[in-house]
């Protein structure tokens, strides 16, 4: 007993302390909490646990407990404004925005770069509120566009990242003393009209460089931004002067260059060498080379990558057929952890023994036309590989073999790799996973599925999953009778049917309205087998045939559609069909009880009556009163329809009205505001009638059958 | 030349870590159970690391086990924790040159971690998280926190209370007031 009590109850442990441990805690916090309750944790630790919640969840969960209220906003240090967030807040009073800012008092960073232009107008107000209430606010990320004039003079000192700026606004950059990240199109955007440099000491910078650009500007920029750690350059050609300048940025950790190559490549190799030798801290390099046509490839182009000893991540995109030797220099990059290769028309062969050269490679992404088997062999030996992506885009050639992509390998690396080195031809359906396969075969007919079940194990697994509704035919039932020819009673192959039902466990609806009189007697047995095996079955569509009463008694709650009532004597069983929504009847005699003339159907959605006569008017009134939910009505009649108009006008939910007489259209737009489909029989359409129809607000389809006598 | 030396250092370091993990030290739970753990793996715990450094590796290996006195460090929790550090000790170190803190916070847990932390017994789950916090194993605390937050994402307050067995100490009025304050979160267009 004692032991159990000890297990169940535990002291609250404020687990911040790593020093003394027990005694203090026990005395201060003598309250006892269940061990499986979050209440056992102290505030600091609770705040840490909740720090992974989204901002929205934090607000929703604030009132879980007082501890939640105290701690849930504690860890909100950076927030990213979304359109949704700004839209909602802008509808509230200022006090509501203030409340949010007060609750999230520890905010340091606000990112509003993603805000759509239509909500930008609200940004100054929201930012002002946060600045006034969050005294730790020190970083704002934004884009300069509308109302930048308003924003910058006041918030300039807080703005540290800018992604988009219009050239005409460039003068405003002077307010942003602490700017550390900036994207621009042309270097001229960071120089004012008197050629003064507007941004200094940046950390991250992206720009485009054209060979015609001012060399002095680049030089001035580099001189004042020695602090740069990340740089992206888009350039139409490799300019040795530019690379010379870039190589002076010795603090660079990350460099992304997109170079067009117009003439010989010797300059490229030389330029890369200059950068590699000087930028000793460079750990991430992305190199995209666009060749102008017909320029021969120089095998030494990437030779200078030898200088990049400490490179950890390399992304190489070359739009030119290249030779395997080109990759040889990469052997020397022993520290690579991430490698992305996008090489045009290359027969992939990674350097031999790449497992030895790249012991730390954990991420490898290859995009190519063809992967050599030998290459897969090499890959499978990489000791630290965790993620492998192979993208193949061959457009012709049947011999192409492909690997299943996206191999998230989180555990043992090599072993898993081996399991998944199975190769699928691109033109083989085997390449698809089960989900996609199931989607594809879901368009097969019911019978085809059974014929194709044994195509493969994957087919067997997937071919029946999507069977949700089936339509039984005479032929279908006939087959099962034949299975049991020995039995003269035509008892259906129960076992076989049960197998089918088990294979298709997702069946939701069964339609047996098309079964002819000859086979009707087998329906109850078939339906019972499906009902017993398909637990999702919830809709049966059928007819009321002679002697179906017993079936209706048991399966009635599942029957939602009746095709026709074959025998008047059966109509009494309608009373069991609580969920019936669609019914086709010959006359009102079908739906009123044989004994006491009470109405048997309620809350229908679709109703069709073959023979309506004026003498039915009282029954019609009772029917309408109990079926105001009707959406679709078809009445066929040769009578005058006196009184019908008044009754139908009560059906305000109508969407479809078929076989209508033109006489019934008075005020139709008021009675049937939702009517979408109208079919009219008329001897002569008169103008007045069309006028009325034209006023129906929701009408989408109109059919007029006009015939003169 | 300098670069080369640096490079060799790095590889050496990795070898040293692997070598050291072959050395086993003993950890003692608050319930008295004693468990072995690789040295490098155990040093993922800043608490253990500091103790090893102040006592000296030799002492730790040859003498008494390291006692983890916090009551959350039960036998079961310690076993789970050792399983985790033995799996993760050779993870690549955090790269401080790239501020990936925010990315890492948003990163989904790996498949292995998800399976590891998906513990049916909530008392044990909380023990593991609390013990990891006591032993100062930041990576494991993060796994636990992400797991809990992913479980309560999108749930109502009442569901969260029931799931995490939290006592509702608000009065109905207080709760209403907060709901009103936060009404904008639920606002539709």
Tab-separated table of C-alpha atoms in Angstrom, chain A residues 230-668:
chain	number	residue	atom	x	y	z
A	230	UNK	CA	26.633	35.560	-46.246
A	231	UNK	CA	26.573	36.772	-49.816
A	232	UNK	CA	24.511	35.998	-52.898
A	233	UNK	CA	25.577	37.247	-56.323
A	234	UNK	CA	23.785	36.945	-59.638
A	235	UNK	CA	25.988	37.900	-62.512
A	236	UNK	CA	25.683	37.653	-66.279
A	237	UNK	CA	29.304	36.706	-66.617
A	238	UNK	CA	32.317	35.792	-64.567
A	239	UNK	CA	34.255	38.899	-63.985
A	240	UNK	CA	37.720	38.386	-62.492
A	241	UNK	CA	37.641	41.928	-61.080
A	242	UNK	CA	34.409	41.249	-59.260
A	243	UNK	CA	35.687	37.972	-57.805
A	244	UNK	CA	38.846	39.747	-56.764
A	245	UNK	CA	36.687	42.161	-54.798
A	246	UNK	CA	34.541	39.420	-53.279
A	247	UNK	CA	37.619	37.545	-52.139
A	248	UNK	CA	38.342	40.439	-49.798
A	249	UNK	CA	35.288	39.551	-47.750
A	250	UNK	CA	37.257	37.262	-45.485
A	251	UNK	CA	34.501	36.745	-42.953
A	252	UNK	CA	32.239	35.011	-45.458
A	253	UNK	CA	30.697	31.761	-44.217
A	254	UNK	CA	28.222	31.331	-47.032
A	255	UNK	CA	28.491	32.247	-50.704
A	256	UNK	CA	25.922	31.744	-53.428
A	257	UNK	CA	26.973	32.650	-56.945
A	258	UNK	CA	25.044	32.333	-60.186
A	259	UNK	CA	27.381	32.958	-63.069
A	260	UNK	CA	26.706	33.136	-66.751
A	261	UNK	CA	29.638	31.879	-68.734
A	262	UNK	CA	30.049	33.693	-71.998
A	263	UNK	CA	33.620	33.138	-72.985
A	264	UNK	CA	36.511	30.953	-71.882
A	265	UNK	CA	36.380	29.460	-68.432
A	266	UNK	CA	39.891	29.932	-67.337
A	267	UNK	CA	38.805	33.093	-65.650
A	268	UNK	CA	36.174	31.169	-63.673
A	269	UNK	CA	38.619	28.635	-62.365
A	270	UNK	CA	41.020	31.407	-61.453
A	271	UNK	CA	38.282	33.449	-59.794
A	272	UNK	CA	37.070	30.542	-57.721
A	273	UNK	CA	40.617	29.907	-56.626
A	274	UNK	CA	41.037	33.517	-55.519
A	275	UNK	CA	37.893	33.337	-53.434
A	276	UNK	CA	38.728	29.941	-51.982
A	277	UNK	CA	42.223	30.949	-50.969
A	278	UNK	CA	41.159	34.187	-49.321
A	279	UNK	CA	37.819	33.347	-47.778
A	280	UNK	CA	39.119	30.723	-45.396
A	281	UNK	CA	35.942	30.569	-43.322
A	282	UNK	CA	33.707	29.627	-46.218
A	283	UNK	CA	31.563	26.649	-45.211
A	284	UNK	CA	28.684	26.798	-47.606
A	285	UNK	CA	29.000	27.291	-51.332
A	286	UNK	CA	26.327	27.274	-53.984
A	287	UNK	CA	27.580	27.459	-57.523
A	288	UNK	CA	25.258	27.784	-60.497
A	289	UNK	CA	26.889	27.927	-63.913
A	290	UNK	CA	24.930	28.873	-67.001
A	291	UNK	CA	26.795	28.255	-70.210
A	292	UNK	CA	26.100	30.059	-73.403
A	293	UNK	CA	25.684	27.518	-76.170
A	294	UNK	CA	28.521	25.679	-77.878
A	295	UNK	CA	31.098	26.717	-75.385
A	296	UNK	CA	33.350	23.734	-74.749
A	297	UNK	CA	33.693	22.521	-71.215
A	298	UNK	CA	36.989	22.924	-69.538
A	299	UNK	CA	37.777	19.955	-67.371
A	300	UNK	CA	39.752	22.115	-64.992
A	301	UNK	CA	36.820	24.377	-64.260
A	302	UNK	CA	36.126	23.037	-60.795
A	303	UNK	CA	39.719	22.264	-60.015
A	304	UNK	CA	39.914	25.222	-57.716
A	305	UNK	CA	37.357	23.649	-55.365
A	306	UNK	CA	40.455	21.948	-53.948
A	307	UNK	CA	41.084	25.184	-52.098
A	308	UNK	CA	37.806	24.969	-50.205
A	309	UNK	CA	39.040	22.695	-47.453
A	310	UNK	CA	36.501	23.368	-44.797
A	311	UNK	CA	33.465	23.373	-47.051
A	312	UNK	CA	30.520	21.695	-45.355
A	313	UNK	CA	27.725	22.285	-47.798
A	314	UNK	CA	28.064	22.401	-51.549
A	315	UNK	CA	25.381	22.896	-54.120
A	316	UNK	CA	26.502	22.550	-57.706
A	317	UNK	CA	24.249	23.313	-60.659
A	318	UNK	CA	25.796	23.121	-64.098
A	319	UNK	CA	23.776	23.472	-67.275
A	320	UNK	CA	26.210	21.659	-69.469
A	321	UNK	CA	27.063	18.027	-70.093
A	322	UNK	CA	30.026	17.360	-67.895
A	323	UNK	CA	32.505	14.630	-67.387
A	324	UNK	CA	32.943	12.646	-64.200
A	325	UNK	CA	36.455	13.958	-63.846
A	326	UNK	CA	34.968	17.315	-63.129
A	327	UNK	CA	33.914	16.063	-59.718
A	328	UNK	CA	37.315	14.682	-58.787
A	329	UNK	CA	38.396	17.832	-56.910
A	330	UNK	CA	35.488	17.286	-54.517
A	331	UNK	CA	37.408	14.345	-53.101
A	332	UNK	CA	39.378	16.839	-51.106
A	333	UNK	CA	36.367	18.319	-49.376
A	334	UNK	CA	36.484	15.890	-46.477
A	335	UNK	CA	34.169	17.889	-44.319
A	336	UNK	CA	31.167	17.862	-46.611
A	337	UNK	CA	27.938	17.191	-44.787
A	338	UNK	CA	25.515	18.339	-47.469
A	339	UNK	CA	25.962	17.868	-51.196
A	340	UNK	CA	23.513	18.799	-53.918
A	341	UNK	CA	24.351	18.051	-57.529
A	342	UNK	CA	22.212	19.190	-60.402
A	343	UNK	CA	24.168	18.319	-63.480
A	344	UNK	CA	22.796	18.272	-66.957
A	345	UNK	CA	23.172	15.093	-68.987
A	346	UNK	CA	25.710	13.464	-66.862
A	347	UNK	CA	26.128	9.781	-66.424
A	348	UNK	CA	26.585	9.920	-62.712
A	349	UNK	CA	29.643	8.468	-61.269
A	350	UNK	CA	30.681	9.788	-57.947
A	351	UNK	CA	34.391	9.660	-57.244
A	352	UNK	CA	35.602	6.187	-56.333
A	353	UNK	CA	35.787	5.561	-52.631
A	354	UNK	CA	33.620	8.546	-51.899
A	355	UNK	CA	32.744	6.875	-48.615
A	356	UNK	CA	36.339	7.484	-47.571
A	357	UNK	CA	36.466	11.029	-48.882
A	358	UNK	CA	33.159	12.125	-47.428
A	359	UNK	CA	32.885	10.464	-44.045
A	360	UNK	CA	30.436	13.048	-42.733
A	361	UNK	CA	28.113	13.389	-45.691
A	362	UNK	CA	24.612	13.193	-44.257
A	363	UNK	CA	22.585	14.770	-47.052
A	364	UNK	CA	22.932	13.928	-50.713
A	365	UNK	CA	20.623	15.194	-53.405
A	366	UNK	CA	21.202	14.262	-57.012
A	367	UNK	CA	19.236	15.314	-60.016
A	368	UNK	CA	20.194	13.718	-63.275
A	369	UNK	CA	19.115	11.892	-66.369
A	370	UNK	CA	20.586	8.618	-65.455
A	371	UNK	CA	22.091	7.028	-62.419
A	372	UNK	CA	24.695	4.417	-62.881
A	373	UNK	CA	24.403	1.275	-60.803
A	374	UNK	CA	27.964	1.718	-59.726
A	375	UNK	CA	27.028	5.125	-58.407
A	376	UNK	CA	24.291	3.647	-56.224
A	377	UNK	CA	26.876	1.275	-54.909
A	378	UNK	CA	29.061	4.173	-53.892
A	379	UNK	CA	26.170	5.946	-52.281
A	380	UNK	CA	25.171	2.933	-50.264
A	381	UNK	CA	28.581	2.942	-48.669
A	382	UNK	CA	28.486	6.542	-47.416
A	383	UNK	CA	28.745	6.028	-43.670
A	384	UNK	CA	26.902	9.070	-42.320
A	385	UNK	CA	24.148	9.442	-44.893
A	386	UNK	CA	20.769	10.308	-43.417
A	387	UNK	CA	18.877	11.789	-46.318
A	388	UNK	CA	19.099	10.795	-49.937
A	389	UNK	CA	17.147	12.454	-52.712
A	390	UNK	CA	17.443	11.261	-56.266
A	391	UNK	CA	15.463	13.069	-58.879
A	392	UNK	CA	15.431	11.634	-62.347
A	393	UNK	CA	14.023	13.450	-65.292
A	394	UNK	CA	14.670	11.265	-68.268
A	395	UNK	CA	12.243	11.826	-71.087
A	396	UNK	CA	13.153	8.902	-73.290
A	397	UNK	CA	14.833	5.535	-73.158
A	398	UNK	CA	13.281	2.500	-71.558
A	399	UNK	CA	16.459	1.323	-69.995
A	400	UNK	CA	16.448	4.141	-67.488
A	401	UNK	CA	16.307	2.845	-63.998
A	402	UNK	CA	15.141	4.928	-61.124
A	403	UNK	CA	15.175	4.930	-57.449
A	404	UNK	CA	12.266	5.721	-55.281
A	405	UNK	CA	12.801	9.221	-54.072
A	406	UNK	CA	12.608	10.909	-50.725
A	407	UNK	CA	14.238	8.363	-48.532
A	408	UNK	CA	13.942	9.830	-45.131
A	409	UNK	CA	16.338	7.723	-43.208
A	410	UNK	CA	16.487	8.710	-39.649
A	411	UNK	CA	18.157	5.786	-38.048
A	412	UNK	CA	20.893	3.467	-39.046
A	413	UNK	CA	21.886	5.060	-42.307
A	414	UNK	CA	23.644	2.456	-44.353
A	415	UNK	CA	21.493	-0.475	-43.474
A	416	UNK	CA	18.337	1.305	-44.415
A	417	UNK	CA	19.916	2.485	-47.564
A	418	UNK	CA	20.471	-1.032	-48.626
A	419	UNK	CA	16.874	-1.905	-48.047
A	420	UNK	CA	15.782	0.905	-50.239
A	421	UNK	CA	18.162	0.537	-53.084
A	422	UNK	CA	15.522	-1.374	-54.969
A	423	UNK	CA	15.298	0.064	-58.410
A	424	UNK	CA	12.148	0.808	-60.341
A	425	UNK	CA	11.939	1.631	-63.979
A	426	UNK	CA	10.396	4.976	-64.576
A	427	UNK	CA	7.853	3.440	-66.882
A	428	UNK	CA	6.850	0.839	-64.322
A	429	UNK	CA	3.872	1.361	-62.067
A	430	UNK	CA	5.888	-0.219	-59.290
A	431	UNK	CA	7.528	3.103	-58.774
A	432	UNK	CA	4.406	4.412	-57.081
A	433	UNK	CA	3.695	4.053	-53.405
A	434	UNK	CA	0.488	2.459	-52.159
A	435	UNK	CA	-1.449	5.692	-51.785
A	436	UNK	CA	-0.870	6.794	-55.334
A	437	UNK	CA	-1.485	3.289	-56.619
A	438	UNK	CA	-4.808	3.137	-54.761
A	439	UNK	CA	-5.791	6.458	-56.260
A	440	UNK	CA	-5.007	5.247	-59.747
A	441	UNK	CA	-6.862	1.939	-59.511
A	442	UNK	CA	-9.846	3.644	-57.914
A	443	UNK	CA	-11.102	4.355	-61.403
A	444	UNK	CA	-11.509	0.670	-62.205
A	445	UNK	CA	-14.920	-0.948	-62.430
A	446	UNK	CA	-16.014	-3.250	-59.639
A	447	UNK	CA	-15.505	-6.362	-61.685
A	448	UNK	CA	-12.168	-5.258	-63.082
A	449	UNK	CA	-10.873	-4.920	-59.589
A	450	UNK	CA	-11.439	-8.571	-58.906
A	451	UNK	CA	-9.843	-9.522	-62.158
A	452	UNK	CA	-6.798	-7.409	-61.425
A	453	UNK	CA	-6.458	-8.222	-57.764
A	454	UNK	CA	-3.571	-10.566	-58.344
A	455	UNK	CA	-1.544	-8.245	-60.549
A	456	UNK	CA	0.816	-7.703	-57.662
A	457	UNK	CA	0.855	-7.572	-53.909
A	458	UNK	CA	0.547	-3.841	-54.164
A	459	UNK	CA	-2.596	-4.231	-56.252
A	460	UNK	CA	-3.993	-6.677	-53.780
A	461	UNK	CA	-3.371	-4.188	-51.005
A	462	UNK	CA	-4.820	-1.226	-52.816
A	463	UNK	CA	-7.407	-2.256	-55.386
A	464	UNK	CA	-10.408	-2.602	-53.062
A	465	UNK	CA	-9.692	0.230	-50.657
A	466	UNK	CA	-11.534	2.759	-52.772
A	467	UNK	CA	-14.705	0.730	-53.304
A	468	UNK	CA	-17.274	2.842	-51.504
A	469	UNK	CA	-20.386	2.330	-53.554
A	470	UNK	CA	-21.458	-0.612	-55.645
A	471	UNK	CA	-24.346	-1.219	-57.977
A	472	UNK	CA	-25.645	-4.770	-58.055
A	473	UNK	CA	-26.744	-6.131	-61.402
A	474	UNK	CA	-28.621	-9.225	-62.489
A	475	UNK	CA	-25.391	-10.559	-63.899
A	476	UNK	CA	-23.611	-10.118	-60.600
A	477	UNK	CA	-26.247	-12.068	-58.711
A	478	UNK	CA	-26.534	-14.623	-61.474
A	479	UNK	CA	-22.870	-15.477	-61.063
A	480	UNK	CA	-23.314	-16.468	-57.500
A	481	UNK	CA	-26.297	-18.578	-58.308
A	482	UNK	CA	-24.226	-20.393	-60.875
A	483	UNK	CA	-21.504	-21.036	-58.379
A	484	UNK	CA	-23.933	-23.261	-56.576
A	485	UNK	CA	-25.586	-25.102	-59.377
A	486	UNK	CA	-25.571	-28.302	-57.404
A	487	UNK	CA	-27.925	-26.762	-54.960
A	488	UNK	CA	-31.236	-26.685	-56.747
A	489	UNK	CA	-32.576	-24.069	-54.374
A	490	UNK	CA	-30.358	-21.486	-55.991
A	491	UNK	CA	-28.890	-20.578	-52.654
A	492	UNK	CA	-26.302	-17.981	-53.280
A	493	UNK	CA	-22.633	-18.718	-52.823
A	494	UNK	CA	-22.697	-17.221	-49.369
A	495	UNK	CA	-19.094	-17.829	-48.621
A	496	UNK	CA	-17.941	-16.256	-51.835
A	497	UNK	CA	-20.081	-13.192	-51.314
A	498	UNK	CA	-18.763	-12.820	-47.809
A	499	UNK	CA	-15.226	-12.871	-49.205
A	500	UNK	CA	-16.113	-10.023	-51.504
A	501	UNK	CA	-17.678	-8.072	-48.696
A	502	UNK	CA	-14.577	-8.606	-46.539
A	503	UNK	CA	-12.300	-7.440	-49.309
A	504	UNK	CA	-14.309	-4.250	-49.710
A	505	UNK	CA	-14.718	-3.145	-46.123
A	506	UNK	CA	-15.214	0.507	-47.055
A	507	UNK	CA	-18.486	0.055	-48.916
A	508	UNK	CA	-20.912	2.773	-47.888
A	509	UNK	CA	-23.741	2.415	-50.316
A	510	UNK	CA	-25.287	-0.398	-52.326
A	511	UNK	CA	-27.648	0.170	-55.206
A	512	UNK	CA	-29.891	-2.755	-56.128
A	513	UNK	CA	-32.654	-0.863	-57.909
A	514	UNK	CA	-31.645	-2.356	-61.220
A	515	UNK	CA	-32.258	-5.971	-60.222
A	516	UNK	CA	-35.084	-7.509	-62.226
A	517	UNK	CA	-37.999	-9.456	-60.795
A	518	UNK	CA	-36.328	-12.762	-61.551
A	519	UNK	CA	-33.463	-12.155	-59.144
A	520	UNK	CA	-35.129	-9.964	-56.566
A	521	UNK	CA	-35.660	-12.824	-54.192
A	522	UNK	CA	-31.894	-13.066	-53.658
A	523	UNK	CA	-31.464	-9.455	-52.631
A	524	UNK	CA	-32.126	-9.928	-48.887
A	525	UNK	CA	-29.409	-12.509	-48.566
A	526	UNK	CA	-26.876	-10.445	-50.502
A	527	UNK	CA	-27.626	-7.331	-48.510
A	528	UNK	CA	-27.379	-9.151	-45.211
A	529	UNK	CA	-23.929	-10.449	-46.090
A	530	UNK	CA	-22.702	-6.972	-46.944
A	531	UNK	CA	-24.268	-5.473	-43.874
A	532	UNK	CA	-22.559	-8.018	-41.675
A	533	UNK	CA	-19.103	-7.390	-43.163
A	534	UNK	CA	-19.029	-3.747	-44.164
A	535	UNK	CA	-19.384	-1.661	-41.089
A	536	UNK	CA	-19.455	1.593	-43.060
A	537	UNK	CA	-22.565	0.556	-44.987
A	538	UNK	CA	-25.125	3.223	-44.409
A	539	UNK	CA	-27.114	3.617	-47.625
A	540	UNK	CA	-29.144	1.108	-49.564
A	541	UNK	CA	-31.018	2.005	-52.699
A	542	UNK	CA	-33.671	-0.525	-53.727
A	543	UNK	CA	-37.198	-1.124	-54.918
A	544	UNK	CA	-40.104	-2.395	-52.938
A	545	UNK	CA	-40.883	-5.694	-54.514
A	546	UNK	CA	-43.441	-8.322	-53.435
A	547	UNK	CA	-42.442	-9.905	-50.141
A	548	UNK	CA	-39.736	-7.346	-49.398
A	549	UNK	CA	-41.512	-6.468	-46.196
A	550	UNK	CA	-39.280	-8.585	-43.996
A	551	UNK	CA	-36.134	-7.053	-45.447
A	552	UNK	CA	-37.479	-3.563	-44.883
A	553	UNK	CA	-38.197	-4.478	-41.337
A	554	UNK	CA	-34.555	-5.368	-40.705
A	555	UNK	CA	-32.623	-3.130	-43.115
A	556	UNK	CA	-35.146	-0.299	-43.284
A	557	UNK	CA	-32.989	2.198	-41.373
A	558	UNK	CA	-30.312	1.879	-44.068
A	559	UNK	CA	-32.605	2.380	-47.040
A	560	UNK	CA	-32.378	5.934	-48.313
A	561	UNK	CA	-33.676	5.641	-51.871
A	562	UNK	CA	-36.594	3.703	-53.333
A	563	UNK	CA	-36.652	3.278	-57.086
A	564	UNK	CA	-40.214	2.090	-57.408
A	565	UNK	CA	-42.943	0.448	-55.436
A	566	UNK	CA	-43.847	-2.597	-57.430
A	567	UNK	CA	-46.779	-3.697	-55.399
A	568	UNK	CA	-49.228	-1.563	-53.519
A	569	UNK	CA	-49.390	-4.125	-50.796
A	570	UNK	CA	-45.737	-3.408	-49.997
A	571	UNK	CA	-46.124	0.264	-49.369
A	572	UNK	CA	-46.914	-0.243	-45.681
A	573	UNK	CA	-43.285	-1.171	-45.089
A	574	UNK	CA	-42.315	2.392	-45.994
A	575	UNK	CA	-42.992	3.160	-42.362
A	576	UNK	CA	-39.716	1.447	-41.428
A	577	UNK	CA	-37.607	3.657	-43.658
A	578	UNK	CA	-36.831	6.539	-41.324
A	579	UNK	CA	-33.944	7.821	-43.402
A	580	UNK	CA	-35.637	7.608	-46.797
A	581	UNK	CA	-34.768	10.680	-48.807
A	582	UNK	CA	-35.639	9.779	-52.395
A	583	UNK	CA	-38.788	8.098	-53.611
A	584	UNK	CA	-40.461	7.358	-56.900
A	585	UNK	CA	-44.172	6.553	-56.567
A	586	UNK	CA	-46.890	5.866	-59.080
A	587	UNK	CA	-49.749	7.473	-57.236
A	588	UNK	CA	-50.496	8.834	-53.797
A	589	UNK	CA	-52.050	5.477	-52.987
A	590	UNK	CA	-48.478	4.198	-52.722
A	591	UNK	CA	-47.455	6.425	-49.877
A	592	UNK	CA	-50.590	6.425	-47.763
A	593	UNK	CA	-51.278	3.482	-45.508
A	594	UNK	CA	-53.601	0.856	-46.903
A	595	UNK	CA	-55.569	0.585	-43.690
A	596	UNK	CA	-55.881	4.058	-42.190
A	597	UNK	CA	-54.792	6.330	-45.043
A	598	UNK	CA	-52.019	7.887	-42.956
A	599	UNK	CA	-48.936	9.311	-44.629
A	600	UNK	CA	-45.971	6.901	-44.639
A	601	UNK	CA	-43.054	9.115	-45.707
A	602	UNK	CA	-41.560	12.198	-44.093
A	603	UNK	CA	-38.756	14.616	-44.779
A	604	UNK	CA	-38.010	13.455	-48.310
A	605	UNK	CA	-35.550	15.335	-50.463
A	606	UNK	CA	-36.523	14.018	-53.872
A	607	UNK	CA	-39.973	12.896	-54.869
A	608	UNK	CA	-41.436	11.806	-58.170
A	609	UNK	CA	-45.092	11.046	-58.765
A	610	UNK	CA	-46.187	9.378	-61.975
A	611	UNK	CA	-49.922	9.934	-61.767
A	612	UNK	CA	-51.334	12.957	-60.066
A	613	UNK	CA	-54.989	13.766	-60.319
A	614	UNK	CA	-57.015	16.662	-58.985
A	615	UNK	CA	-58.784	14.392	-56.543
A	616	UNK	CA	-55.489	13.960	-54.673
A	617	UNK	CA	-55.490	17.526	-53.416
A	618	UNK	CA	-56.152	16.684	-49.753
A	619	UNK	CA	-53.493	14.025	-49.675
A	620	UNK	CA	-51.116	16.440	-51.356
A	621	UNK	CA	-51.684	18.971	-48.612
A	622	UNK	CA	-50.868	16.394	-45.939
A	623	UNK	CA	-47.813	15.225	-47.886
A	624	UNK	CA	-46.429	18.710	-48.326
A	625	UNK	CA	-46.916	19.516	-44.655
A	626	UNK	CA	-44.739	16.549	-43.677
A	627	UNK	CA	-42.147	17.030	-46.406
A	628	UNK	CA	-41.203	20.681	-46.369
A	629	UNK	CA	-37.605	19.601	-46.834
A	630	UNK	CA	-38.210	18.628	-50.475
A	631	UNK	CA	-35.578	19.831	-52.886
A	632	UNK	CA	-36.679	18.142	-56.069
A	633	UNK	CA	-40.206	17.387	-57.219
A	634	UNK	CA	-41.628	15.847	-60.353
A	635	UNK	CA	-45.364	15.604	-60.901
A	636	UNK	CA	-46.802	14.033	-64.025
A	637	UNK	CA	-50.418	14.767	-64.655
A	638	UNK	CA	-52.974	15.296	-67.346
A	639	UNK	CA	-55.435	17.011	-65.058
A	640	UNK	CA	-56.004	20.715	-64.535
A	641	UNK	CA	-53.750	21.027	-61.477
A	642	UNK	CA	-56.233	23.126	-59.560
A	643	UNK	CA	-54.883	23.744	-56.101
A	644	UNK	CA	-51.493	22.260	-56.868
A	645	UNK	CA	-50.015	25.712	-57.087
A	646	UNK	CA	-50.920	26.655	-53.531
A	647	UNK	CA	-49.383	23.463	-52.158
A	648	UNK	CA	-46.145	23.601	-54.122
A	649	UNK	CA	-45.601	27.193	-53.130
A	650	UNK	CA	-45.059	25.992	-49.556
A	651	UNK	CA	-41.925	24.107	-50.589
A	652	UNK	CA	-39.401	26.879	-50.124
A	653	UNK	CA	-36.373	24.576	-50.232
A	654	UNK	CA	-36.958	23.483	-53.826
A	655	UNK	CA	-33.932	23.312	-56.101
A	656	UNK	CA	-35.481	21.289	-58.937
A	657	UNK	CA	-38.944	21.304	-60.390
A	658	UNK	CA	-39.752	19.033	-63.309
A	659	UNK	CA	-42.805	18.573	-65.521
A	660	UNK	CA	-44.249	21.830	-64.365
A	661	UNK	CA	-47.261	23.505	-65.898
A	662	UNK	CA	-46.892	27.107	-66.951
A	663	UNK	CA	-50.007	27.918	-64.979
A	664	UNK	CA	-48.233	27.393	-61.679
A	665	UNK	CA	-45.675	30.092	-61.974
A	666	UNK	CA	-47.450	33.010	-60.266
A	667	UNK	CA	-45.069	34.654	-57.822
A	668	UNK	CA	-42.622	31.826	-58.379
